Amino acid sequence: MAAARGEFSSRFGFLMAASGSAVGLGNIWGFPTNAASNGGAAFLFTYLILAFALAYPALMAELIIGRHARANAITALRSIASGPRTRLLALFVGFAGIITVSLILSFYAIVSGWMIAYFLDPLARIVQMDGFASWLTQDAVARNAIFVVVFMYMTIYIIRAGVKDGIERWASRLMPSLIFILVLLIGYVFTLPGAMEGLRNYLLPDFSRVADPQLLVDAMGQAFFSLSLGVGTMLIYGSYISKEENLPTVGTLVALLDVGIAVLAGLLILPAMYVALGAGVQIFDANGGLIAGPGLIVSVLPELFNNMGTVGVFVALAFFLLMTIASLTSSISMLEVPVAYAVEHHKVERPRAALIIGAIITLISLIIVFNFDQLFDLVVTVTTEMSQPLLGLFFCIFAAWIWQRNEVLQEIKQGSANAENGLFWKIWPFYIKFICPIAILIVYFQ
Ligand code: TRP
């Protein structure tokens, strides 16, 4: 084990880092459109229940295992294994998590690179470099490749500096800025014509949709991706939490921040889309649903900003800064997973590990960039829809079926002496043992 392990210096630092991981592109372009196309507040309601009933227990499993072992995912899972067979399983699950999260980062970096390009676009237009501006917003291999490298460089730069001077310091600066920009943008968009219609579409519940199985599946997938579960990200952040900290409480705060910012993002995105509709921008796709995902961010919204004249320049700058921040605080949490393993297990120095592993992931991103049509969707599907939920299931199995129940309790009691009698201990073990695995399996086979 490395001589001096990093640790978050305060509860605030941990909360910013962990909510920074959770709040990402998934919250801002996934949640709002998912909600609008699935019955508005009815989706919101279902999402809240699933996030707290299913994703929160799984988040707690990772945090507790991580803080107990104070180690990377592989070492941590092996330390709670009970025999040779489960030790082998631990190795396999931990390693699969490292590979999965590295691949998630490889596609996330491509999309994040677009955010930087779109951030530079209004700047280029201010200084009248119109040729450069249109290069920035045209989907081309060269542009994508360059911005993948820029984004990965920023990620590596932060991870090199370690837990306190890298992750915590940057998350503590970036997350408050993100919330500030988000609130500012919401305030502005609310003054525009059409905003209230968007708000209605977002918030008016259509309860006939709540029982729709597809809605449940979507909401659950969204909750798992959004809380960064199943690949050891939250486990490694948990391993940097002080032993004095009350785990159920900080876990709850992370989940609340994640859900809260997703809901806030909806107050921006949906009104903005209906303002765009009023300005003549196409916001529905061929099937009549709202345009979601990358199309929303790189076509609908930029078109709206262009329609706004001079103000639009500032709105575009603020919006793409927001997106870049959201991406960066997530991407560092992904790179930390393999880097922590290399540092602790192979005794590589952190700056070297960050650089080498970051370079390998950049290379994988570039391969995807050069074969975008064949690879991009494939990597997204295999990692987020297949690998991630399955690994999440195994984390639950480790926490509930393999680890000694008494040791779990001892771990929670550090920082929460009375945990034994608390509500958390009455409910969580049952959830993590039965409800979570079954729910994940159901969603998986959908
Ligand atoms: N949760 C982030 C988002 O909503 C993405 C993310 C960060 C992630 N770390 C992860 C997703 C680990 C899966 C696994 O965009």
Short mmCIF file of C-alpha atoms and ligand atoms in Angstrom, two decimals:
data_model
loop_
_atom_site.label_atom_id
_atom_site.label_comp_id
_atom_site.label_asym_id
_atom_site.label_seq_id
_atom_site.Cartn_x
_atom_site.Cartn_y
_atom_site.Cartn_z
CA MET A 1 0.00 0.00 0.00
CA ALA A 2 1.22 3.50 -0.76
CA ALA A 3 2.81 5.18 2.23
CA ALA A 4 0.52 8.19 2.56
CA ARG A 5 -2.97 7.70 1.24
CA GLY A 6 -4.97 10.75 0.23
CA GLU A 7 -8.00 11.85 2.24
CA PHE A 8 -10.62 14.54 1.76
CA SER A 9 -9.95 17.29 4.26
CA SER A 10 -13.57 18.11 5.05
CA ARG A 11 -17.16 17.05 4.58
CA PHE A 12 -17.62 19.91 2.14
CA GLY A 13 -14.66 18.71 0.08
CA PHE A 14 -16.05 15.20 -0.14
CA LEU A 15 -19.54 16.44 -0.98
CA MET A 16 -18.25 18.62 -3.80
CA ALA A 17 -16.09 15.80 -5.20
CA ALA A 18 -18.78 13.12 -5.00
CA SER A 19 -21.60 15.30 -6.24
CA GLY A 20 -19.20 16.52 -8.93
CA SER A 21 -18.81 12.93 -10.05
CA ALA A 22 -22.54 12.34 -9.97
CA VAL A 23 -23.57 15.57 -11.68
CA GLY A 24 -22.53 15.33 -15.29
CA LEU A 25 -23.77 15.28 -18.83
CA GLY A 26 -26.25 12.63 -17.69
CA ASN A 27 -28.04 15.10 -15.42
CA ILE A 28 -28.15 18.00 -17.79
CA TRP A 29 -29.11 16.42 -21.07
CA GLY A 30 -30.43 13.07 -19.91
CA PHE A 31 -32.75 13.85 -17.07
CA PRO A 32 -34.76 16.83 -18.36
CA THR A 33 -35.70 15.36 -21.71
CA ASN A 34 -36.33 11.95 -20.18
CA ALA A 35 -38.74 13.63 -17.79
CA ALA A 36 -40.49 15.67 -20.47
CA SER A 37 -41.04 12.64 -22.72
CA ASN A 38 -42.17 10.37 -19.88
CA GLY A 39 -45.03 12.18 -18.21
CA GLY A 40 -43.29 15.20 -16.67
CA ALA A 41 -43.65 15.34 -12.91
CA ALA A 42 -44.82 11.73 -12.95
CA PHE A 43 -41.35 10.75 -14.12
CA LEU A 44 -39.78 13.07 -11.58
CA PHE A 45 -41.77 11.42 -8.85
CA THR A 46 -40.82 7.89 -9.96
CA TYR A 47 -37.22 8.96 -10.35
CA LEU A 48 -37.11 10.33 -6.82
CA ILE A 49 -38.49 7.11 -5.40
CA LEU A 50 -36.14 4.89 -7.41
CA ALA A 51 -33.12 7.06 -6.69
CA PHE A 52 -33.68 6.82 -2.97
CA ALA A 53 -35.05 3.29 -2.81
CA LEU A 54 -32.58 1.62 -5.17
CA ALA A 55 -29.67 3.78 -6.22
CA TYR A 56 -29.00 5.24 -2.79
CA PRO A 57 -28.57 1.79 -1.14
CA ALA A 58 -26.16 0.78 -3.91
CA LEU A 59 -24.26 4.04 -3.46
CA MET A 60 -23.98 3.31 0.25
CA ALA A 61 -22.62 -0.18 -0.47
CA GLU A 62 -19.75 1.34 -2.44
CA LEU A 63 -19.04 4.07 0.08
CA ILE A 64 -19.00 1.64 3.01
CA ILE A 65 -16.79 -0.94 1.27
CA GLY A 66 -14.42 1.81 0.15
CA ARG A 67 -14.04 3.47 3.50
CA HIS A 68 -13.63 0.15 5.27
CA ALA A 69 -10.81 -1.02 3.03
CA ARG A 70 -9.26 2.40 2.39
CA ALA A 71 -8.10 1.03 -0.93
CA ASN A 72 -8.80 0.82 -4.66
CA ALA A 73 -11.68 -1.34 -5.89
CA ILE A 74 -9.74 -4.57 -6.44
CA THR A 75 -7.90 -4.53 -3.11
CA ALA A 76 -11.09 -3.44 -1.34
CA LEU A 77 -13.28 -6.22 -2.73
CA ARG A 78 -10.57 -8.79 -2.05
CA SER A 79 -10.29 -7.64 1.54
CA ILE A 80 -13.92 -8.50 2.26
CA ALA A 81 -13.89 -11.77 0.32
CA SER A 82 -14.40 -14.86 2.44
CA GLY A 83 -12.45 -17.54 0.59
CA PRO A 84 -10.48 -18.34 -2.57
CA ARG A 85 -13.54 -18.37 -4.81
CA THR A 86 -14.85 -15.00 -3.69
CA ARG A 87 -11.33 -13.59 -3.84
CA LEU A 88 -11.19 -14.57 -7.48
CA LEU A 89 -14.60 -13.04 -8.04
CA ALA A 90 -13.35 -9.86 -6.33
CA LEU A 91 -10.41 -9.68 -8.71
CA PHE A 92 -12.69 -10.19 -11.67
CA VAL A 93 -15.34 -7.63 -10.61
CA GLY A 94 -12.75 -5.03 -9.61
CA PHE A 95 -10.88 -5.43 -12.85
CA ALA A 96 -14.03 -5.36 -14.96
CA GLY A 97 -14.96 -2.14 -13.17
CA ILE A 98 -11.61 -0.58 -14.05
CA ILE A 99 -11.95 -1.54 -17.71
CA THR A 100 -15.57 -0.38 -17.86
CA VAL A 101 -14.94 3.00 -16.28
CA SER A 102 -11.94 3.56 -18.57
CA LEU A 103 -14.13 2.88 -21.59
CA ILE A 104 -16.87 5.14 -20.23
CA LEU A 105 -14.26 7.88 -19.93
CA SER A 106 -13.10 7.24 -23.49
CA PHE A 107 -16.51 8.15 -24.94
CA TYR A 108 -17.32 10.76 -22.28
CA ALA A 109 -14.14 12.63 -23.27
CA ILE A 110 -15.32 12.90 -26.88
CA VAL A 111 -18.62 14.49 -25.90
CA SER A 112 -16.88 16.69 -23.33
CA GLY A 113 -14.50 17.83 -26.04
CA TRP A 114 -17.49 19.11 -28.02
CA MET A 115 -18.48 21.20 -25.00
CA ILE A 116 -15.11 22.95 -25.04
CA ALA A 117 -15.36 23.53 -28.78
CA TYR A 118 -18.83 25.06 -28.39
CA PHE A 119 -17.54 27.18 -25.52
CA LEU A 120 -14.83 28.61 -27.76
CA ASP A 121 -17.24 29.26 -30.63
CA PRO A 122 -18.83 32.48 -29.25
CA LEU A 123 -15.36 33.73 -28.27
CA ALA A 124 -14.13 33.17 -31.81
CA ARG A 125 -17.10 35.09 -33.16
CA ILE A 126 -16.49 38.01 -30.79
CA VAL A 127 -13.00 38.45 -32.25
CA GLN A 128 -14.47 37.93 -35.72
CA MET A 129 -12.65 34.73 -36.52
CA ASP A 130 -15.69 33.39 -38.32
CA GLY A 131 -13.83 30.67 -40.19
CA PHE A 132 -12.46 29.31 -36.94
CA ALA A 133 -15.90 29.54 -35.34
CA SER A 134 -17.52 27.43 -38.01
CA TRP A 135 -14.67 24.90 -37.83
CA LEU A 136 -15.35 24.62 -34.10
CA THR A 137 -18.99 23.74 -34.57
CA GLN A 138 -18.65 21.43 -37.53
CA ASP A 139 -18.62 17.78 -36.69
CA ALA A 140 -15.27 16.68 -38.12
CA VAL A 141 -12.68 14.08 -37.17
CA ALA A 142 -9.85 16.61 -36.76
CA ARG A 143 -11.84 18.84 -34.42
CA ASN A 144 -13.05 15.89 -32.35
CA ALA A 145 -9.54 14.50 -32.04
CA ILE A 146 -8.02 17.80 -30.96
CA PHE A 147 -10.63 18.47 -28.28
CA VAL A 148 -10.45 14.94 -26.91
CA VAL A 149 -6.77 15.58 -26.27
CA VAL A 150 -7.47 18.99 -24.70
CA PHE A 151 -10.13 17.58 -22.39
CA MET A 152 -8.08 14.55 -21.38
CA TYR A 153 -5.14 16.83 -20.66
CA MET A 154 -7.29 18.81 -18.20
CA THR A 155 -8.47 15.60 -16.54
CA ILE A 156 -4.93 14.25 -16.20
CA TYR A 157 -3.71 17.61 -14.89
CA ILE A 158 -6.15 17.47 -11.96
CA ILE A 159 -5.65 13.78 -11.16
CA ARG A 160 -1.84 14.15 -11.13
CA ALA A 161 -2.15 16.47 -8.13
CA GLY A 162 -3.87 13.88 -5.96
CA VAL A 163 -6.94 13.73 -3.77
CA LYS A 164 -6.66 16.92 -1.76
CA ASP A 165 -4.71 19.19 -4.10
CA GLY A 166 -6.36 17.88 -7.26
CA ILE A 167 -9.82 16.39 -6.90
CA GLU A 168 -10.96 18.20 -3.77
CA ARG A 169 -9.50 21.57 -4.63
CA TRP A 170 -10.94 21.64 -8.15
CA ALA A 171 -14.32 20.17 -7.24
CA SER A 172 -14.67 22.76 -4.45
CA ARG A 173 -14.12 25.54 -6.95
CA LEU A 174 -16.04 24.12 -9.86
CA MET A 175 -19.22 22.79 -8.24
CA PRO A 176 -20.29 26.06 -6.59
CA SER A 177 -19.60 27.82 -9.91
CA LEU A 178 -21.75 25.26 -11.67
CA ILE A 179 -24.70 25.88 -9.36
CA PHE A 180 -24.25 29.63 -9.67
CA ILE A 181 -24.22 29.56 -13.48
CA LEU A 182 -27.17 27.19 -13.58
CA VAL A 183 -29.32 29.43 -11.38
CA LEU A 184 -28.32 32.51 -13.36
CA LEU A 185 -29.27 30.86 -16.65
CA ILE A 186 -32.60 29.65 -15.27
CA GLY A 187 -33.40 33.18 -14.11
CA TYR A 188 -32.68 34.58 -17.55
CA VAL A 189 -34.51 31.94 -19.57
CA PHE A 190 -37.61 32.37 -17.41
CA THR A 191 -37.96 35.93 -18.69
CA LEU A 192 -38.25 34.79 -22.31
CA PRO A 193 -41.48 34.09 -24.20
CA GLY A 194 -42.41 30.42 -24.30
CA ALA A 195 -40.53 29.51 -21.13
CA MET A 196 -43.69 28.91 -19.13
CA GLU A 197 -44.98 26.43 -21.67
CA GLY A 198 -41.76 24.46 -21.30
CA LEU A 199 -42.15 24.58 -17.56
CA ARG A 200 -45.66 23.19 -17.86
CA ASN A 201 -44.44 20.32 -20.03
CA TYR A 202 -41.74 19.55 -17.52
CA LEU A 203 -43.78 19.75 -14.35
CA LEU A 204 -47.39 18.89 -15.10
CA PRO A 205 -47.77 15.25 -14.14
CA ASP A 206 -49.31 12.71 -16.45
CA PHE A 207 -49.92 9.95 -13.92
CA SER A 208 -51.21 7.53 -16.52
CA ARG A 209 -47.53 6.97 -17.34
CA VAL A 210 -46.30 5.95 -13.89
CA ALA A 211 -47.10 2.29 -14.35
CA ASP A 212 -45.42 2.13 -17.75
CA PRO A 213 -42.57 -0.43 -17.44
CA GLN A 214 -40.45 1.51 -19.92
CA LEU A 215 -40.66 4.53 -17.65
CA LEU A 216 -39.42 2.47 -14.71
CA VAL A 217 -36.55 1.06 -16.72
CA ASP A 218 -35.55 4.50 -18.00
CA ALA A 219 -35.74 6.04 -14.55
CA MET A 220 -33.65 3.34 -12.98
CA GLY A 221 -30.97 3.39 -15.70
CA GLN A 222 -30.83 7.16 -15.36
CA ALA A 223 -30.43 6.89 -11.58
CA PHE A 224 -27.58 4.37 -11.78
CA PHE A 225 -25.65 6.26 -14.43
CA SER A 226 -26.21 9.52 -12.65
CA LEU A 227 -24.90 8.31 -9.30
CA SER A 228 -21.80 6.86 -11.06
CA LEU A 229 -22.53 3.39 -9.66
CA GLY A 230 -21.11 -0.04 -10.34
CA VAL A 231 -17.59 0.68 -11.49
CA GLY A 232 -15.75 1.61 -8.30
CA THR A 233 -15.94 5.39 -8.68
CA MET A 234 -17.92 5.91 -5.49
CA LEU A 235 -15.95 3.16 -3.81
CA ILE A 236 -12.69 4.99 -4.36
CA TYR A 237 -14.15 8.32 -3.24
CA GLY A 238 -15.51 6.51 -0.17
CA SER A 239 -12.01 5.26 0.57
CA TYR A 240 -10.87 8.88 0.98
CA ILE A 241 -13.56 9.76 3.57
CA SER A 242 -12.42 10.28 7.15
CA LYS A 243 -13.28 7.59 9.67
CA GLU A 244 -15.03 10.24 11.76
CA GLU A 245 -17.60 10.93 9.07
CA ASN A 246 -21.19 9.72 9.32
CA LEU A 247 -21.60 7.66 6.14
CA PRO A 248 -25.39 7.39 5.85
CA THR A 249 -25.63 11.17 6.21
CA VAL A 250 -23.00 12.08 3.61
CA GLY A 251 -24.39 9.46 1.23
CA THR A 252 -27.85 11.02 1.56
CA LEU A 253 -26.44 14.46 0.87
CA VAL A 254 -24.70 13.25 -2.29
CA ALA A 255 -27.91 11.68 -3.56
CA LEU A 256 -29.89 14.84 -2.72
CA LEU A 257 -27.37 17.05 -4.52
CA ASP A 258 -27.42 14.82 -7.58
CA VAL A 259 -31.19 14.69 -7.80
CA GLY A 260 -31.51 18.36 -6.90
CA ILE A 261 -29.19 19.50 -9.67
CA ALA A 262 -30.92 17.21 -12.18
CA VAL A 263 -34.26 18.79 -11.27
CA LEU A 264 -32.74 22.27 -11.54
CA ALA A 265 -31.29 21.40 -14.94
CA GLY A 266 -34.82 20.59 -16.06
CA LEU A 267 -35.89 24.10 -15.09
CA LEU A 268 -33.32 25.37 -17.57
CA ILE A 269 -33.51 22.89 -20.44
CA LEU A 270 -37.26 22.52 -20.93
CA PRO A 271 -38.09 26.24 -20.83
CA ALA A 272 -35.11 26.88 -23.14
CA MET A 273 -36.38 24.29 -25.62
CA TYR A 274 -39.83 25.89 -25.78
CA VAL A 275 -38.30 29.33 -26.15
CA ALA A 276 -36.38 27.83 -29.08
CA LEU A 277 -39.60 26.41 -30.48
CA GLY A 278 -41.11 29.88 -30.45
CA ALA A 279 -38.06 31.14 -32.32
CA GLY A 280 -38.65 28.61 -35.07
CA VAL A 281 -36.11 25.98 -34.00
CA GLN A 282 -37.01 22.33 -34.50
CA ILE A 283 -37.25 20.68 -31.06
CA PHE A 284 -39.05 17.46 -31.92
CA ASP A 285 -37.50 14.46 -33.62
CA ALA A 286 -39.03 12.33 -36.36
CA ASN A 287 -41.06 10.30 -33.86
CA GLY A 288 -42.58 13.37 -32.27
CA GLY A 289 -40.48 13.12 -29.09
CA LEU A 290 -38.28 15.91 -27.79
CA ILE A 291 -34.78 15.91 -29.26
CA ALA A 292 -32.52 14.55 -26.53
CA GLY A 293 -28.87 13.71 -26.03
CA PRO A 294 -26.13 15.29 -28.14
CA GLY A 295 -28.63 16.64 -30.69
CA LEU A 296 -30.16 18.82 -28.01
CA ILE A 297 -26.86 20.25 -26.87
CA VAL A 298 -25.06 20.73 -30.17
CA SER A 299 -27.98 21.71 -32.40
CA VAL A 300 -31.19 22.87 -30.63
CA LEU A 301 -29.59 25.07 -27.98
CA PRO A 302 -26.83 26.62 -30.13
CA GLU A 303 -29.48 27.57 -32.68
CA LEU A 304 -31.45 29.26 -29.93
CA PHE A 305 -28.38 31.14 -28.69
CA ASN A 306 -27.65 32.33 -32.23
CA ASN A 307 -31.16 33.74 -32.40
CA MET A 308 -30.67 35.80 -29.28
CA GLY A 309 -28.21 38.33 -30.73
CA THR A 310 -25.54 39.80 -28.46
CA VAL A 311 -26.99 38.38 -25.24
CA GLY A 312 -26.86 34.99 -26.91
CA VAL A 313 -23.08 35.16 -26.96
CA PHE A 314 -22.94 35.43 -23.18
CA VAL A 315 -25.66 32.86 -22.66
CA ALA A 316 -23.78 30.42 -24.91
CA LEU A 317 -20.52 31.06 -23.05
CA ALA A 318 -22.19 30.46 -19.69
CA PHE A 319 -24.02 27.38 -20.86
CA PHE A 320 -21.01 25.62 -22.37
CA LEU A 321 -18.87 26.57 -19.41
CA LEU A 322 -21.50 24.87 -17.27
CA MET A 323 -21.34 21.76 -19.44
CA THR A 324 -17.53 21.69 -19.40
CA ILE A 325 -17.47 21.96 -15.61
CA ALA A 326 -20.07 19.21 -15.25
CA SER A 327 -17.98 16.95 -17.52
CA LEU A 328 -14.67 17.65 -15.85
CA THR A 329 -15.76 16.93 -12.29
CA SER A 330 -17.15 13.62 -13.60
CA SER A 331 -14.19 12.66 -15.76
CA ILE A 332 -11.69 13.09 -12.91
CA SER A 333 -13.71 10.64 -10.83
CA MET A 334 -13.47 8.12 -13.67
CA LEU A 335 -9.71 8.47 -14.20
CA GLU A 336 -9.11 8.18 -10.45
CA VAL A 337 -10.33 4.54 -10.50
CA PRO A 338 -7.50 3.03 -12.59
CA VAL A 339 -4.94 5.53 -11.30
CA ALA A 340 -5.59 4.63 -7.65
CA TYR A 341 -5.16 0.98 -8.55
CA ALA A 342 -1.85 1.57 -10.32
CA VAL A 343 -0.54 3.73 -7.47
CA GLU A 344 -1.52 1.35 -4.70
CA HIS A 345 -1.08 -1.98 -6.32
CA HIS A 346 1.78 -1.46 -8.71
CA LYS A 347 3.51 1.29 -6.73
CA VAL A 348 3.64 3.63 -9.70
CA GLU A 349 4.02 7.27 -8.73
CA ARG A 350 0.77 9.18 -9.07
CA PRO A 351 1.84 11.74 -11.71
CA ARG A 352 3.29 8.99 -13.86
CA ALA A 353 0.26 6.74 -13.41
CA ALA A 354 -2.11 9.60 -14.30
CA LEU A 355 -0.11 10.42 -17.41
CA ILE A 356 0.31 6.86 -18.69
CA ILE A 357 -3.24 5.69 -18.01
CA GLY A 358 -4.64 9.01 -19.23
CA ALA A 359 -2.65 8.63 -22.44
CA ILE A 360 -3.93 5.10 -23.01
CA ILE A 361 -7.53 6.24 -22.54
CA THR A 362 -6.93 9.19 -24.88
CA LEU A 363 -5.67 6.71 -27.46
CA ILE A 364 -8.83 4.63 -27.11
CA SER A 365 -10.91 7.83 -27.49
CA LEU A 366 -9.02 8.65 -30.67
CA ILE A 367 -9.69 5.20 -32.07
CA ILE A 368 -13.40 5.82 -31.42
CA VAL A 369 -13.16 9.28 -33.01
CA PHE A 370 -11.63 7.82 -36.17
CA ASN A 371 -14.25 5.07 -36.37
CA PHE A 372 -17.12 7.00 -34.89
CA ASP A 373 -20.03 5.40 -36.71
CA GLN A 374 -18.90 1.87 -35.98
CA LEU A 375 -17.70 2.32 -32.41
CA PHE A 376 -19.33 5.17 -30.50
CA ASP A 377 -22.82 3.73 -29.90
CA LEU A 378 -21.36 0.30 -29.39
CA VAL A 379 -19.05 1.43 -26.59
CA VAL A 380 -21.84 3.44 -24.94
CA THR A 381 -24.24 0.49 -25.02
CA VAL A 382 -21.79 -2.15 -23.86
CA THR A 383 -20.48 -0.09 -20.96
CA THR A 384 -23.54 1.74 -19.63
CA GLU A 385 -26.33 -0.66 -20.48
CA MET A 386 -24.62 -4.02 -20.09
CA SER A 387 -21.52 -3.84 -17.97
CA GLN A 388 -22.42 -1.13 -15.46
CA PRO A 389 -25.69 -2.57 -14.09
CA LEU A 390 -24.25 -6.07 -13.91
CA LEU A 391 -21.23 -4.86 -11.94
CA GLY A 392 -23.55 -2.82 -9.71
CA LEU A 393 -25.30 -6.09 -8.92
CA PHE A 394 -21.99 -7.66 -7.88
CA PHE A 395 -21.15 -4.75 -5.60
CA CYS A 396 -24.46 -5.33 -3.83
CA ILE A 397 -23.71 -9.05 -3.58
CA PHE A 398 -20.33 -8.32 -2.04
CA ALA A 399 -21.77 -5.93 0.53
CA ALA A 400 -24.75 -8.09 1.49
CA TRP A 401 -23.92 -11.74 0.85
CA ILE A 402 -20.15 -12.05 1.09
CA TRP A 403 -19.12 -9.50 3.68
CA GLN A 404 -19.73 -10.33 7.36
CA ARG A 405 -22.80 -8.44 8.52
CA ASN A 406 -21.18 -7.57 11.80
CA GLU A 407 -18.13 -6.05 10.12
CA VAL A 408 -20.41 -3.91 7.96
CA LEU A 409 -22.07 -2.58 11.08
CA GLN A 410 -18.72 -1.90 12.77
CA GLU A 411 -17.69 0.16 9.74
CA ILE A 412 -20.88 2.22 9.75
CA LYS A 413 -20.58 2.77 13.50
CA GLN A 414 -17.35 4.67 12.98
CA GLY A 415 -18.58 8.21 12.77
CA SER A 416 -22.13 7.17 13.66
CA ALA A 417 -21.88 5.39 17.00
CA ASN A 418 -25.58 4.83 17.38
CA ALA A 419 -26.07 3.43 13.87
CA GLU A 420 -27.29 0.08 15.15
CA ASN A 421 -30.54 1.63 16.32
CA GLY A 422 -30.95 4.01 13.43
CA LEU A 423 -33.39 3.80 10.56
CA PHE A 424 -30.60 3.15 8.07
CA TRP A 425 -29.52 -0.10 9.68
CA LYS A 426 -33.11 -1.28 9.94
CA ILE A 427 -33.74 -0.94 6.22
CA TRP A 428 -30.54 -0.88 4.22
CA PRO A 429 -29.25 -4.46 4.79
CA PHE A 430 -32.52 -5.90 3.55
CA TYR A 431 -32.59 -3.62 0.54
CA ILE A 432 -29.08 -4.37 -0.52
CA LYS A 433 -29.56 -8.09 -0.03
CA PHE A 434 -32.84 -8.62 -1.87
CA ILE A 435 -34.47 -5.59 -3.40
CA CYS A 436 -31.49 -4.08 -5.24
CA PRO A 437 -30.24 -7.29 -6.87
CA ILE A 438 -33.74 -8.25 -8.01
CA ALA A 439 -34.49 -4.78 -9.34
CA ILE A 440 -31.20 -4.64 -11.21
CA LEU A 441 -31.86 -8.06 -12.76
CA ILE A 442 -35.32 -7.01 -13.88
CA VAL A 443 -33.98 -3.87 -15.51
CA TYR A 444 -31.10 -5.80 -17.00
CA PHE A 445 -33.34 -8.26 -18.80
CA GLN A 446 -35.43 -5.46 -20.19
N1 TRP B 1 -22.60 10.45 -13.22
C1 TRP B 1 -22.01 11.14 -14.31
C2 TRP B 1 -23.10 11.79 -15.16
O1 TRP B 1 -24.22 11.87 -14.77
C3 TRP B 1 -21.12 10.30 -15.16
C4 TRP B 1 -20.19 9.41 -14.41
C5 TRP B 1 -19.16 9.76 -13.63
C6 TRP B 1 -20.20 8.01 -14.43
N2 TRP B 1 -18.52 8.63 -13.14
C7 TRP B 1 -19.13 7.57 -13.61
C8 TRP B 1 -21.04 7.12 -15.05
C9 TRP B 1 -18.92 6.22 -13.42
C10 TRP B 1 -20.82 5.78 -14.85
C11 TRP B 1 -19.77 5.34 -14.05
O2 TRP B 1 -22.85 12.24 -16.24
#
